[in-house]
PDB file of C-alpha atoms in Angstrom:
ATOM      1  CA  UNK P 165      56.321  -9.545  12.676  1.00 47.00           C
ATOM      2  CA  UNK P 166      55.244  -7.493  15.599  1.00 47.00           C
ATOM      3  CA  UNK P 167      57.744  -5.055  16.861  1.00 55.00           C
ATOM      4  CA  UNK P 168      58.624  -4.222  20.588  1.00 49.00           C
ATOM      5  CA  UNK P 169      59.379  -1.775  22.874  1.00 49.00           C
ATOM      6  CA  UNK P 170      58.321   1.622  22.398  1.00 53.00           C
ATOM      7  CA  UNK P 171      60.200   4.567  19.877  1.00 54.00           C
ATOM      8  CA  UNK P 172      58.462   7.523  20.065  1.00 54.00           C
ATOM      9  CA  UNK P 173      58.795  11.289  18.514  1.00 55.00           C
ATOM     10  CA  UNK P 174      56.443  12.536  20.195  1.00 54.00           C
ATOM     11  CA  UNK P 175      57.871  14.170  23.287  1.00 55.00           C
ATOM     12  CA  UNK P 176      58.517  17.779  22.208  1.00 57.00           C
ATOM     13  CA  UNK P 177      62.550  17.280  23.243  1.00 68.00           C
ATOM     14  CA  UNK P 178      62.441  14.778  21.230  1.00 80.00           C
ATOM     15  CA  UNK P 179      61.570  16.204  17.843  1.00 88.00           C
ATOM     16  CA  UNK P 180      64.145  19.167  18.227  1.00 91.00           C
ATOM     17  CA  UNK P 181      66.756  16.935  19.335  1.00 90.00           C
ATOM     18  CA  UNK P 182      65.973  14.607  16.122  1.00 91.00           C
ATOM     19  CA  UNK P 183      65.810  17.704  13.970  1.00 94.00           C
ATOM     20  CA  UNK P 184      69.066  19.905  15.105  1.00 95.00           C
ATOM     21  CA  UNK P 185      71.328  16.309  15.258  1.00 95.00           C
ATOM     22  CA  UNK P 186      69.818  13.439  12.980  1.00 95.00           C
ATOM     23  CA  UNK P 187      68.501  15.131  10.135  1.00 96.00           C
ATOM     24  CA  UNK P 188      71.620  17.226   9.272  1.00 96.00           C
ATOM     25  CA  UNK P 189      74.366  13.643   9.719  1.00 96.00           C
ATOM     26  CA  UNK P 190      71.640  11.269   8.406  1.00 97.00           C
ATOM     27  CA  UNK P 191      68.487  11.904   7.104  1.00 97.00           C
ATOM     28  CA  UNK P 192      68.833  14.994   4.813  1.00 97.00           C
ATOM     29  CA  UNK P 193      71.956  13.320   2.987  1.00 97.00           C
ATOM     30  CA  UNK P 194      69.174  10.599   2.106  1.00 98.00           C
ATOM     31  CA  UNK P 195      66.572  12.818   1.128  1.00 98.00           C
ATOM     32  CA  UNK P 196      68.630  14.305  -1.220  1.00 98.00           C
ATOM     33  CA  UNK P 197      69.651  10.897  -2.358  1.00 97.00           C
ATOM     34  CA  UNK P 198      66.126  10.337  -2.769  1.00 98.00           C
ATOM     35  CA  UNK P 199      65.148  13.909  -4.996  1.00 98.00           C
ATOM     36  CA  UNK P 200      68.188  13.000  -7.067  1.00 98.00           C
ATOM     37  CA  UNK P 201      67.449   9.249  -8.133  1.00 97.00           C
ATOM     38  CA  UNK P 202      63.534   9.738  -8.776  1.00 98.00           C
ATOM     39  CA  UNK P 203      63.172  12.581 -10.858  1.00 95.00           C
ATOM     40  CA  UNK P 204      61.294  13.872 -12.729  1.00 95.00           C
ATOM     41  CA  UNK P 205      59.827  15.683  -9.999  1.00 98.00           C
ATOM     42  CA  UNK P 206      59.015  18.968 -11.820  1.00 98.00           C
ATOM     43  CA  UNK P 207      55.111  20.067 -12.141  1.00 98.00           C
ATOM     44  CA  UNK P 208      54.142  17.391  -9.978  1.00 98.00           C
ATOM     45  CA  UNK P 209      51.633  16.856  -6.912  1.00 98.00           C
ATOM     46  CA  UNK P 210      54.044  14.941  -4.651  1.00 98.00           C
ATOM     47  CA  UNK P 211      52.823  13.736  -1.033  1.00 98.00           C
ATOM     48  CA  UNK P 212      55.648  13.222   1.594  1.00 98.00           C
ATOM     49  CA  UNK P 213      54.358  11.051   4.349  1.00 98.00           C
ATOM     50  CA  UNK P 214      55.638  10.439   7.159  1.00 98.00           C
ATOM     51  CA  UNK P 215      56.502  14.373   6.475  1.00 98.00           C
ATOM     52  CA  UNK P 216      58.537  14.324  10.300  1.00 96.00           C
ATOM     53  CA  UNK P 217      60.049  17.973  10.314  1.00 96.00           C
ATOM     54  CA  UNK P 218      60.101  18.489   6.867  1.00 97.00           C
ATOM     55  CA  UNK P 219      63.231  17.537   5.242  1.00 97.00           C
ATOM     56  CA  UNK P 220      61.907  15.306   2.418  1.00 98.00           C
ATOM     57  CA  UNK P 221      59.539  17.923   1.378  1.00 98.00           C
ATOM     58  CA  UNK P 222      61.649  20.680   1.660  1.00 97.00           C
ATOM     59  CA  UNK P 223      64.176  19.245  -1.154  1.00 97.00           C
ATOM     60  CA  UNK P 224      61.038  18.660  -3.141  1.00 98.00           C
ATOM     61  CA  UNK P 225      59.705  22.360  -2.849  1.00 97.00           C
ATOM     62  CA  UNK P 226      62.593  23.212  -4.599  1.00 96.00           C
ATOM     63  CA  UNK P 227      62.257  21.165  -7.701  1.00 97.00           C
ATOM     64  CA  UNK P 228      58.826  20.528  -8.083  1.00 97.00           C
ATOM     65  CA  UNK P 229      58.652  24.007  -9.756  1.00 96.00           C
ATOM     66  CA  UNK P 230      55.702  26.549 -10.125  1.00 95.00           C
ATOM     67  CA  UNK P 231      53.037  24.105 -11.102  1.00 96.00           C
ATOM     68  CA  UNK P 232      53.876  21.348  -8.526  1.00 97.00           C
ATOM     69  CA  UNK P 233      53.035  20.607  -4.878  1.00 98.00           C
ATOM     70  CA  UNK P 234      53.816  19.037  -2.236  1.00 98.00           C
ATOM     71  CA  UNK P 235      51.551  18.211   0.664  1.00 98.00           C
ATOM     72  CA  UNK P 236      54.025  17.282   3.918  1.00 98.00           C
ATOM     73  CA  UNK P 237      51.639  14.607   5.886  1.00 98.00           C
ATOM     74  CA  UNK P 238      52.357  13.403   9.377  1.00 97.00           C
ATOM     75  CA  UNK P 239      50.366  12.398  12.573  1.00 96.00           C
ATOM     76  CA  UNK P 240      52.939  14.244  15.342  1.00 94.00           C
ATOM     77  CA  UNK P 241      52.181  17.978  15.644  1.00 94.00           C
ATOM     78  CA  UNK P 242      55.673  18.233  17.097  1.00 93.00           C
ATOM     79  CA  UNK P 243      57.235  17.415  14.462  1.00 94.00           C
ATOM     80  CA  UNK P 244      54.884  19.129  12.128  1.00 96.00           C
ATOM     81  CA  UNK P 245      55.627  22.628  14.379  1.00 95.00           C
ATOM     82  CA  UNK P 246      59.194  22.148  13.206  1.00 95.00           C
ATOM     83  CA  UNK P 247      58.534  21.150   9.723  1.00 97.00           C
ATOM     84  CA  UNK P 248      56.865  24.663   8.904  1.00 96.00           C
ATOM     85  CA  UNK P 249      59.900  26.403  10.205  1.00 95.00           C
ATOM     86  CA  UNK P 250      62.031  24.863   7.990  1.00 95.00           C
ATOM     87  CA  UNK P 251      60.190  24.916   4.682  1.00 95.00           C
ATOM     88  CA  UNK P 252      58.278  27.868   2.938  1.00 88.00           C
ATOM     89  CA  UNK P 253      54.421  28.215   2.432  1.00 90.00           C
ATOM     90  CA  UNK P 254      54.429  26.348  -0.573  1.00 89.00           C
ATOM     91  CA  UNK P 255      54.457  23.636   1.069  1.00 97.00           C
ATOM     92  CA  UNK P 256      51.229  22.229   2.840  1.00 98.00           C
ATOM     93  CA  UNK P 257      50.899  20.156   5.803  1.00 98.00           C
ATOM     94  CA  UNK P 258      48.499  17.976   7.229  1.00 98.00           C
ATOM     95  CA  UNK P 259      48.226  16.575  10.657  1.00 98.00           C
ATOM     96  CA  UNK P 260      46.986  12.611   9.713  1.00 98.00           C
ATOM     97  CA  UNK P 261      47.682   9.203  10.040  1.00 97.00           C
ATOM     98  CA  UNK P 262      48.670   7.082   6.963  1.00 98.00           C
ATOM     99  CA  UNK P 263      45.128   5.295   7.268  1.00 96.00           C
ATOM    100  CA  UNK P 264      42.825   6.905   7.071  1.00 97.00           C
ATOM    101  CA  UNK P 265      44.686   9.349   5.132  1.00 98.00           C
ATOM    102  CA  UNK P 266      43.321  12.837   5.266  1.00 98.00           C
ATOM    103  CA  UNK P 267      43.484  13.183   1.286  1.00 98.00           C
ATOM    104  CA  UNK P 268      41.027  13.108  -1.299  1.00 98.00           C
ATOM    105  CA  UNK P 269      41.243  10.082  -3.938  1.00 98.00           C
ATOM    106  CA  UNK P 270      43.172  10.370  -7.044  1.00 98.00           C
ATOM    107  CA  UNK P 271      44.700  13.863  -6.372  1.00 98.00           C
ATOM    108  CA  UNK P 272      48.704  13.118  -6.551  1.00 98.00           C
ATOM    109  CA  UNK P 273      50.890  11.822  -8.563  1.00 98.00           C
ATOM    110  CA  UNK P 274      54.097  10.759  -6.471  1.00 98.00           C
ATOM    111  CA  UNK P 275      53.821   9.267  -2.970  1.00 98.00           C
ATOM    112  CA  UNK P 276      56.935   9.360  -1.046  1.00 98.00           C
ATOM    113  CA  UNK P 277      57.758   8.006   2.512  1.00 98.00           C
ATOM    114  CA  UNK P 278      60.754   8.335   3.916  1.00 98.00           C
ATOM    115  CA  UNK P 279      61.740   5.894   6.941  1.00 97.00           C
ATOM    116  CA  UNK P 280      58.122   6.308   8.160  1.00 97.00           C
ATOM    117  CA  UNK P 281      56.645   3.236   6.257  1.00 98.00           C
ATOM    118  CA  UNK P 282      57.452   0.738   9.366  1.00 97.00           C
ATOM    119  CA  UNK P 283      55.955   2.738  12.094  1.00 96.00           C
ATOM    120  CA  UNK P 284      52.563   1.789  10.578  1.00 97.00           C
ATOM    121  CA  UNK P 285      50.193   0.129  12.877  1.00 95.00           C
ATOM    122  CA  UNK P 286      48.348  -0.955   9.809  1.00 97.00           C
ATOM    123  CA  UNK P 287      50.899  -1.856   6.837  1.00 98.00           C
ATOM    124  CA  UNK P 288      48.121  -3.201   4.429  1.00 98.00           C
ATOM    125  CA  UNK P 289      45.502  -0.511   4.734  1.00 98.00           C
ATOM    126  CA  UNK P 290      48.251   2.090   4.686  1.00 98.00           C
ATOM    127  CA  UNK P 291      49.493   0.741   1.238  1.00 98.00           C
ATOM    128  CA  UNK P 292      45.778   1.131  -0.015  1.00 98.00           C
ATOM    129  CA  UNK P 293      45.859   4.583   1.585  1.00 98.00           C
ATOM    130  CA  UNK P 294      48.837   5.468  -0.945  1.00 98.00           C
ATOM    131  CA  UNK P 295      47.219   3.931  -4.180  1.00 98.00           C
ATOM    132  CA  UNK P 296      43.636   5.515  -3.335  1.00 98.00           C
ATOM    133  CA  UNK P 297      45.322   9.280  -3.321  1.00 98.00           C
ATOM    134  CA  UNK P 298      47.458   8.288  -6.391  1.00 98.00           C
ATOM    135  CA  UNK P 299      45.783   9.063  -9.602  1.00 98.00           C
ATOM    136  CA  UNK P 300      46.455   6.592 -12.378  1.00 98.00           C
ATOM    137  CA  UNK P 301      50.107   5.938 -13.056  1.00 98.00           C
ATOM    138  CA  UNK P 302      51.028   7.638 -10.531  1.00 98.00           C
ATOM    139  CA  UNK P 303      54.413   6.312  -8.317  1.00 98.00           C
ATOM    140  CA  UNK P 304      55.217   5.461  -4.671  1.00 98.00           C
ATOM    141  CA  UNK P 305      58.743   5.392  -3.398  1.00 98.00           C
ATOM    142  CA  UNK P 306      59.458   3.619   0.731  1.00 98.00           C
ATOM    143  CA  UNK P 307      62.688   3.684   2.672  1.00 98.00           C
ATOM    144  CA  UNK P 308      62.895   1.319   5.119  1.00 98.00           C
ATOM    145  CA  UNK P 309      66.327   0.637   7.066  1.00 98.00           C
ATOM    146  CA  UNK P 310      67.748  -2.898   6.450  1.00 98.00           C
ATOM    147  CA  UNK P 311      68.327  -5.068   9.868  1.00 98.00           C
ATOM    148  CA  UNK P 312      69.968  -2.928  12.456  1.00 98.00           C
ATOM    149  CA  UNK P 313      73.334  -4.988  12.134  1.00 97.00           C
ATOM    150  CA  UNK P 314      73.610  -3.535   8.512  1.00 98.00           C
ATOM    151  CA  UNK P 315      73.071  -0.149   9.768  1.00 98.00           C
ATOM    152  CA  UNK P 316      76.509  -0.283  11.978  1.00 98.00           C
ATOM    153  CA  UNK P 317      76.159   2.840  14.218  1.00 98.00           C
ATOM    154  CA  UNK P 318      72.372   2.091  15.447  1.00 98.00           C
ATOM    155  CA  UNK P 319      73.737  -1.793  15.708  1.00 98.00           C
ATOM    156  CA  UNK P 320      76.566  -0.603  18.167  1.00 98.00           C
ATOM    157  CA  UNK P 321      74.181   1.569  20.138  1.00 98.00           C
ATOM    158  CA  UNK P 322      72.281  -1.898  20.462  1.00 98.00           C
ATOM    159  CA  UNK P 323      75.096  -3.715  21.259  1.00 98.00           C
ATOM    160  CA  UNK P 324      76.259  -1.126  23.734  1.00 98.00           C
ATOM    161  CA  UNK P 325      73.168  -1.354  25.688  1.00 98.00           C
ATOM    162  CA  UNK P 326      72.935  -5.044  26.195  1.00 98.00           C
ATOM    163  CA  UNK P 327      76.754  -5.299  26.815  1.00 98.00           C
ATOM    164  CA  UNK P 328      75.504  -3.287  30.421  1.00 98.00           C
ATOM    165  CA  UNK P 329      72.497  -5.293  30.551  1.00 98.00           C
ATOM    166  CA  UNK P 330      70.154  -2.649  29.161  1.00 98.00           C
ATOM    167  CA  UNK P 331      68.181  -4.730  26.273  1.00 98.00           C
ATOM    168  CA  UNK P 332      64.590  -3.403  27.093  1.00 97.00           C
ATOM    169  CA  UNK P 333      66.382   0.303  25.352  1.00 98.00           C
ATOM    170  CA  UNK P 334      68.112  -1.983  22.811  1.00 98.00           C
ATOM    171  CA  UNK P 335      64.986  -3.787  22.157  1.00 97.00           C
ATOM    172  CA  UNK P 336      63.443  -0.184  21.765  1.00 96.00           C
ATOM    173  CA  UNK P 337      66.196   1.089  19.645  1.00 97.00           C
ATOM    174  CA  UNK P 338      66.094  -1.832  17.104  1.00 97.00           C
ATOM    175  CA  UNK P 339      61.754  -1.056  16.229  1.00 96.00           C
ATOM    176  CA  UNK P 340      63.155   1.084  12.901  1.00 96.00           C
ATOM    177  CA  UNK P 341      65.341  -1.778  11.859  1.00 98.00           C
ATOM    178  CA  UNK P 342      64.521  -5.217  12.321  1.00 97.00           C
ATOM    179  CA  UNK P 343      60.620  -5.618  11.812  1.00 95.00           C
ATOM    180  CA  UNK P 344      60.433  -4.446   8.350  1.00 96.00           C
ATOM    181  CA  UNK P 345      61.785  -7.763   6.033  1.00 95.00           C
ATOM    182  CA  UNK P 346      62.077  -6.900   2.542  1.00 96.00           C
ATOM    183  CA  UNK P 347      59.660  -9.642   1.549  1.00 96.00           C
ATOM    184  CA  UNK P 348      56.559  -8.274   3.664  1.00 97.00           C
ATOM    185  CA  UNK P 349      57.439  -4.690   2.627  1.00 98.00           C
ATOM    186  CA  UNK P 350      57.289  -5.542  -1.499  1.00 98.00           C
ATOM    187  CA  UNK P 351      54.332  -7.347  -0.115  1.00 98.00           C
ATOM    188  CA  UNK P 352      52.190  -4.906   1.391  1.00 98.00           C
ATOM    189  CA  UNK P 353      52.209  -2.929  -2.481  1.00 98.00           C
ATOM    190  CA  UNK P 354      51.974  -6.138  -4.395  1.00 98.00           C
ATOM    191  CA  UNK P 355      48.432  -7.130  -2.236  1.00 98.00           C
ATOM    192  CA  UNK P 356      47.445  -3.180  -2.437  1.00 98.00           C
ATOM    193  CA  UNK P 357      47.438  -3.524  -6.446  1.00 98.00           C
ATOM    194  CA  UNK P 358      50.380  -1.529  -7.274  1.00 98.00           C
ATOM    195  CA  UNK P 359      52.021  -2.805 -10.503  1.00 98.00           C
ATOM    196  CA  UNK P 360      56.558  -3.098 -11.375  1.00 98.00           C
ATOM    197  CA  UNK P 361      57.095  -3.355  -7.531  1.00 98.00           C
ATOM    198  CA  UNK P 362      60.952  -3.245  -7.309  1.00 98.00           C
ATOM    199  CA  UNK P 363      63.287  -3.238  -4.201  1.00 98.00           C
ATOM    200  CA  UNK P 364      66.658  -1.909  -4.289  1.00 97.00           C
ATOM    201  CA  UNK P 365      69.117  -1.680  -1.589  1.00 97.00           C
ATOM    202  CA  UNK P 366      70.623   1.445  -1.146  1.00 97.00           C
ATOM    203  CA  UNK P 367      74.011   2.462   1.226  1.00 97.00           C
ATOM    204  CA  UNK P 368      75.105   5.380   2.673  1.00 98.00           C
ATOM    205  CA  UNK P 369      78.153   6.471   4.714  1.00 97.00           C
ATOM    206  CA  UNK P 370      77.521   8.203   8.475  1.00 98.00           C
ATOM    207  CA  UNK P 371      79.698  10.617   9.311  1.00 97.00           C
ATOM    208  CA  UNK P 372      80.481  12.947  12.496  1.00 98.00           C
ATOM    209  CA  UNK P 373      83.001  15.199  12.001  1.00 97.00           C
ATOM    210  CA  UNK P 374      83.022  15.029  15.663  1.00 97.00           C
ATOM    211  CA  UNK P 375      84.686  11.518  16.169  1.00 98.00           C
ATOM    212  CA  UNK P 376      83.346   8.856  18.446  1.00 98.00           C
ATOM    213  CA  UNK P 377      82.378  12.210  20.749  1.00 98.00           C
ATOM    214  CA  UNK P 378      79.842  13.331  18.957  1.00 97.00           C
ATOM    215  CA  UNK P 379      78.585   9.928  17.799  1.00 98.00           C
ATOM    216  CA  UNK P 380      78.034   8.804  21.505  1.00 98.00           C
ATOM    217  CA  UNK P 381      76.578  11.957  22.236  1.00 97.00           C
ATOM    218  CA  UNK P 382      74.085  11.807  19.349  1.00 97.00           C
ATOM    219  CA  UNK P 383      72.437   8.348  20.863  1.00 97.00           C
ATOM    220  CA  UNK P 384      70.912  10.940  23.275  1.00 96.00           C
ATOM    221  CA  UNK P 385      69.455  12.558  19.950  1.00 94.00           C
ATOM    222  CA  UNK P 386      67.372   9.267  18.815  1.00 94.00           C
ATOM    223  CA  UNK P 387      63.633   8.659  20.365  1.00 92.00           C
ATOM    224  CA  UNK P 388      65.481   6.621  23.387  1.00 95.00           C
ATOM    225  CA  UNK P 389      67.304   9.543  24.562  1.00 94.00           C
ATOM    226  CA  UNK P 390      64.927   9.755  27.449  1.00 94.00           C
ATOM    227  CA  UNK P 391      65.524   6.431  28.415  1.00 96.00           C
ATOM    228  CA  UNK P 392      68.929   7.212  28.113  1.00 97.00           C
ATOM    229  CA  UNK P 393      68.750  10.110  30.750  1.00 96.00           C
ATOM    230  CA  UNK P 394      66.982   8.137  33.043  1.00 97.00           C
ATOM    231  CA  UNK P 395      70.176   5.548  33.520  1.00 98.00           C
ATOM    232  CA  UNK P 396      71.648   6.197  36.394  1.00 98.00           C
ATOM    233  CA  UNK P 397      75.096   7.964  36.531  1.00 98.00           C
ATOM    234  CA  UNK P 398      76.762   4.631  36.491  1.00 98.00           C
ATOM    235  CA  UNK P 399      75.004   2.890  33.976  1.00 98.00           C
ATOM    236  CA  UNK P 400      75.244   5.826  31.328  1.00 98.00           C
ATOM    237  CA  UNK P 401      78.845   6.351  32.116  1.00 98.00           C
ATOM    238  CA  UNK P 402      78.895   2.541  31.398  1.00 98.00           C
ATOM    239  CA  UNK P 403      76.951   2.968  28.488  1.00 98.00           C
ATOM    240  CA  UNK P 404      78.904   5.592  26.878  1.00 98.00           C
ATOM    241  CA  UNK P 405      82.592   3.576  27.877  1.00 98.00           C
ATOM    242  CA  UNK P 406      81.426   0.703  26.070  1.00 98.00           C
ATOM    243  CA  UNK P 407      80.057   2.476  22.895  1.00 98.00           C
ATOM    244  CA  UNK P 408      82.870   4.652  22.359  1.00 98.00           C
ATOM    245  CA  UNK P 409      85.031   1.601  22.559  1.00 98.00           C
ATOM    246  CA  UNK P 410      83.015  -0.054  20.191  1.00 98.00           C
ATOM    247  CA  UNK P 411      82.812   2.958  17.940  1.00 98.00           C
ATOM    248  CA  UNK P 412      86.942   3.133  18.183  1.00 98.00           C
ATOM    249  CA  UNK P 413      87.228  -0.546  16.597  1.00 97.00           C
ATOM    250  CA  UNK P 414      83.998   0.290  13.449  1.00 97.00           C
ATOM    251  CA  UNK P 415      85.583   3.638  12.276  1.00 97.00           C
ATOM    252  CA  UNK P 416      88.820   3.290  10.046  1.00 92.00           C
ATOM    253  CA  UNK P 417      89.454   7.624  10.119  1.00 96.00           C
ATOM    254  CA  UNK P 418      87.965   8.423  13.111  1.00 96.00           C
ATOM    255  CA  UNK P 419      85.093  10.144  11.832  1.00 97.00           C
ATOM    256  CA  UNK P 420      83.228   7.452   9.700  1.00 97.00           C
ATOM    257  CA  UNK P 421      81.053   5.536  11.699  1.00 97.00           C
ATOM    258  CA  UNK P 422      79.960   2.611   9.419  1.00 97.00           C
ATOM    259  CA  UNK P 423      77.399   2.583   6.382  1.00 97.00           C
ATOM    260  CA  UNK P 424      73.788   2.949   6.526  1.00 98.00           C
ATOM    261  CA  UNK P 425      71.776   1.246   4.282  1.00 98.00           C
ATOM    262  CA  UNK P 426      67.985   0.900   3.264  1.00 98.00           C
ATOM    263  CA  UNK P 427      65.526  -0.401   1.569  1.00 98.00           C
ATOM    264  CA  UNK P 428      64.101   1.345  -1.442  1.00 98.00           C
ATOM    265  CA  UNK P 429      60.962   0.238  -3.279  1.00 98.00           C
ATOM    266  CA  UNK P 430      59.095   1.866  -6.050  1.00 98.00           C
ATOM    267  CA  UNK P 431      56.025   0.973  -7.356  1.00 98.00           C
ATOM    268  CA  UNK P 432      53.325   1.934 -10.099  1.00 98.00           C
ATOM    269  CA  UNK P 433      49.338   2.549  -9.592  1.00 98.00           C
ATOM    270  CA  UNK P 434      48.144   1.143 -12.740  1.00 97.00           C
ATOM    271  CA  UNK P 435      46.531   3.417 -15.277  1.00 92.00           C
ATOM    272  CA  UNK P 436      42.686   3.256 -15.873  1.00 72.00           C
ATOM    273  CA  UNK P 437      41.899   1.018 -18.536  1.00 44.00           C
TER     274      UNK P 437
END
């Protein structure tokens, strides 16, 4: 399934934005999620693709230990720029693409990827990417976001935007979510050779402690914030009306904006016979 639109981090705004607003209400609450239900992680070479500004593989720099790694891999300098502010020099990155991966065969032992598995342009030869840099036995852990109805705060951004007639941004807005079924993602590992594939589903609260405020003003924080701006006074003010009042009738306290929830598969490279 082919996704539309366009979602792009690659605008420099669009990075910082991402990293000062998402990562802190979203995505470093799942990283940590992440560190804590895969260990062991210590004296490990772990690659985090899909790196983005670093989150992921900062939590791991901290428990990999003395004699671990991790190698922080992504194709958007941007992103990369901010990733090496936030994390120290033990970590290395790599400006790449998941295929072809810039990383010698059979040199790590964990791959991780973090919401970045679904931006792929090629799913299949990414998933051999992963088990050619895995040495034998070695693991790979995906996120992927379920459907963007499941994810409620994204889904009411979407529903915001075609309520004023906007669905080219909504289209753009759903590319993380809805082109990523669970059965092509265990899929892609299964046909790449990896071995005790497994998919869980995992949930997460989302939580501004600014209200329905600072929820509606984070939308300008996701990768169709510029398409956001360019609205014209009338249509954002629409925009933001109609997503605050949906946000008003999905949070029960004022400050929990629905549940995220993912898609988590693990999977094993076998070991050399």
């Amino acid at each position: 399934m082919n996704a539309p639109g366009e979602f792009s981090f690659g605008n420099r705004s669009v990075a910082t934005a991402y990293d000062t607003v998402l990562v802190p209400i979203l995505f470093d609450p799942w990283a940590a999620q992440l560190v804590d239900n895969f260990q062991p992680w210590r004296d490990q070479c772990v690659l985090d693709l899909a790196t983005g500004t670093g989150v992921v593989a900062n939590r791991l720099s901290q428990v990999v230990g003395p004699a671990g790694k991790v190698i922080g891999v992504d194709i958007n300098a941007e992103m990369l720029n901010l990733a090496r502010q936030r994390c120290t020099d033990a970590v290395q990155f790599i400006e790449s693409p998941a295929h072809p991966l810039a990383q010698p065969a059979e040199t790590v032992d964990v791959v991780v990827c973090q919401q970045g598995f679904q931006f792929f342009p090629d799913k299949p030869a990414a998933a051999l990417e992963l088990s050619r840099v895995l040495r034998a036995g070695g693991r790979v852990i995906v996120t992927t976001w379920r459907p963007v109805a499941e994810c409620e705060w994204f889904g009411k951004i979407c529903d915001a935007l075609e309520s004023i007639g906007e669905t080219s941004i909504s289209d753009s807005m759903r590319v993380p979510f809805d082109f990523m079924p669970e059965s092509d993602l265990s899929r892609h590992f299964e046909a790449a050779g990896f071995q005790d594939v497994r998919i869980r589903q995992q949930e997460l609260d989302l939580t501004f402690d600014g209200g329905v405020a600072q929820a509606v003003e984070a939308t300008y924080a996701t990768p169709i914030g510029p398409k956001l701006r360019a609205l014209t006074p009338e249509s954002q003010r629409d925009f933001r009306e109609t997503l605050a009042a949906l946000l008003d009738e999905l949070s029960t306290d004022g400050k929990k904006m629905g549940r995220m929830v993912s898609n988590v598969l693990s999977a094993v490279k076998p070991s050399s016979s």
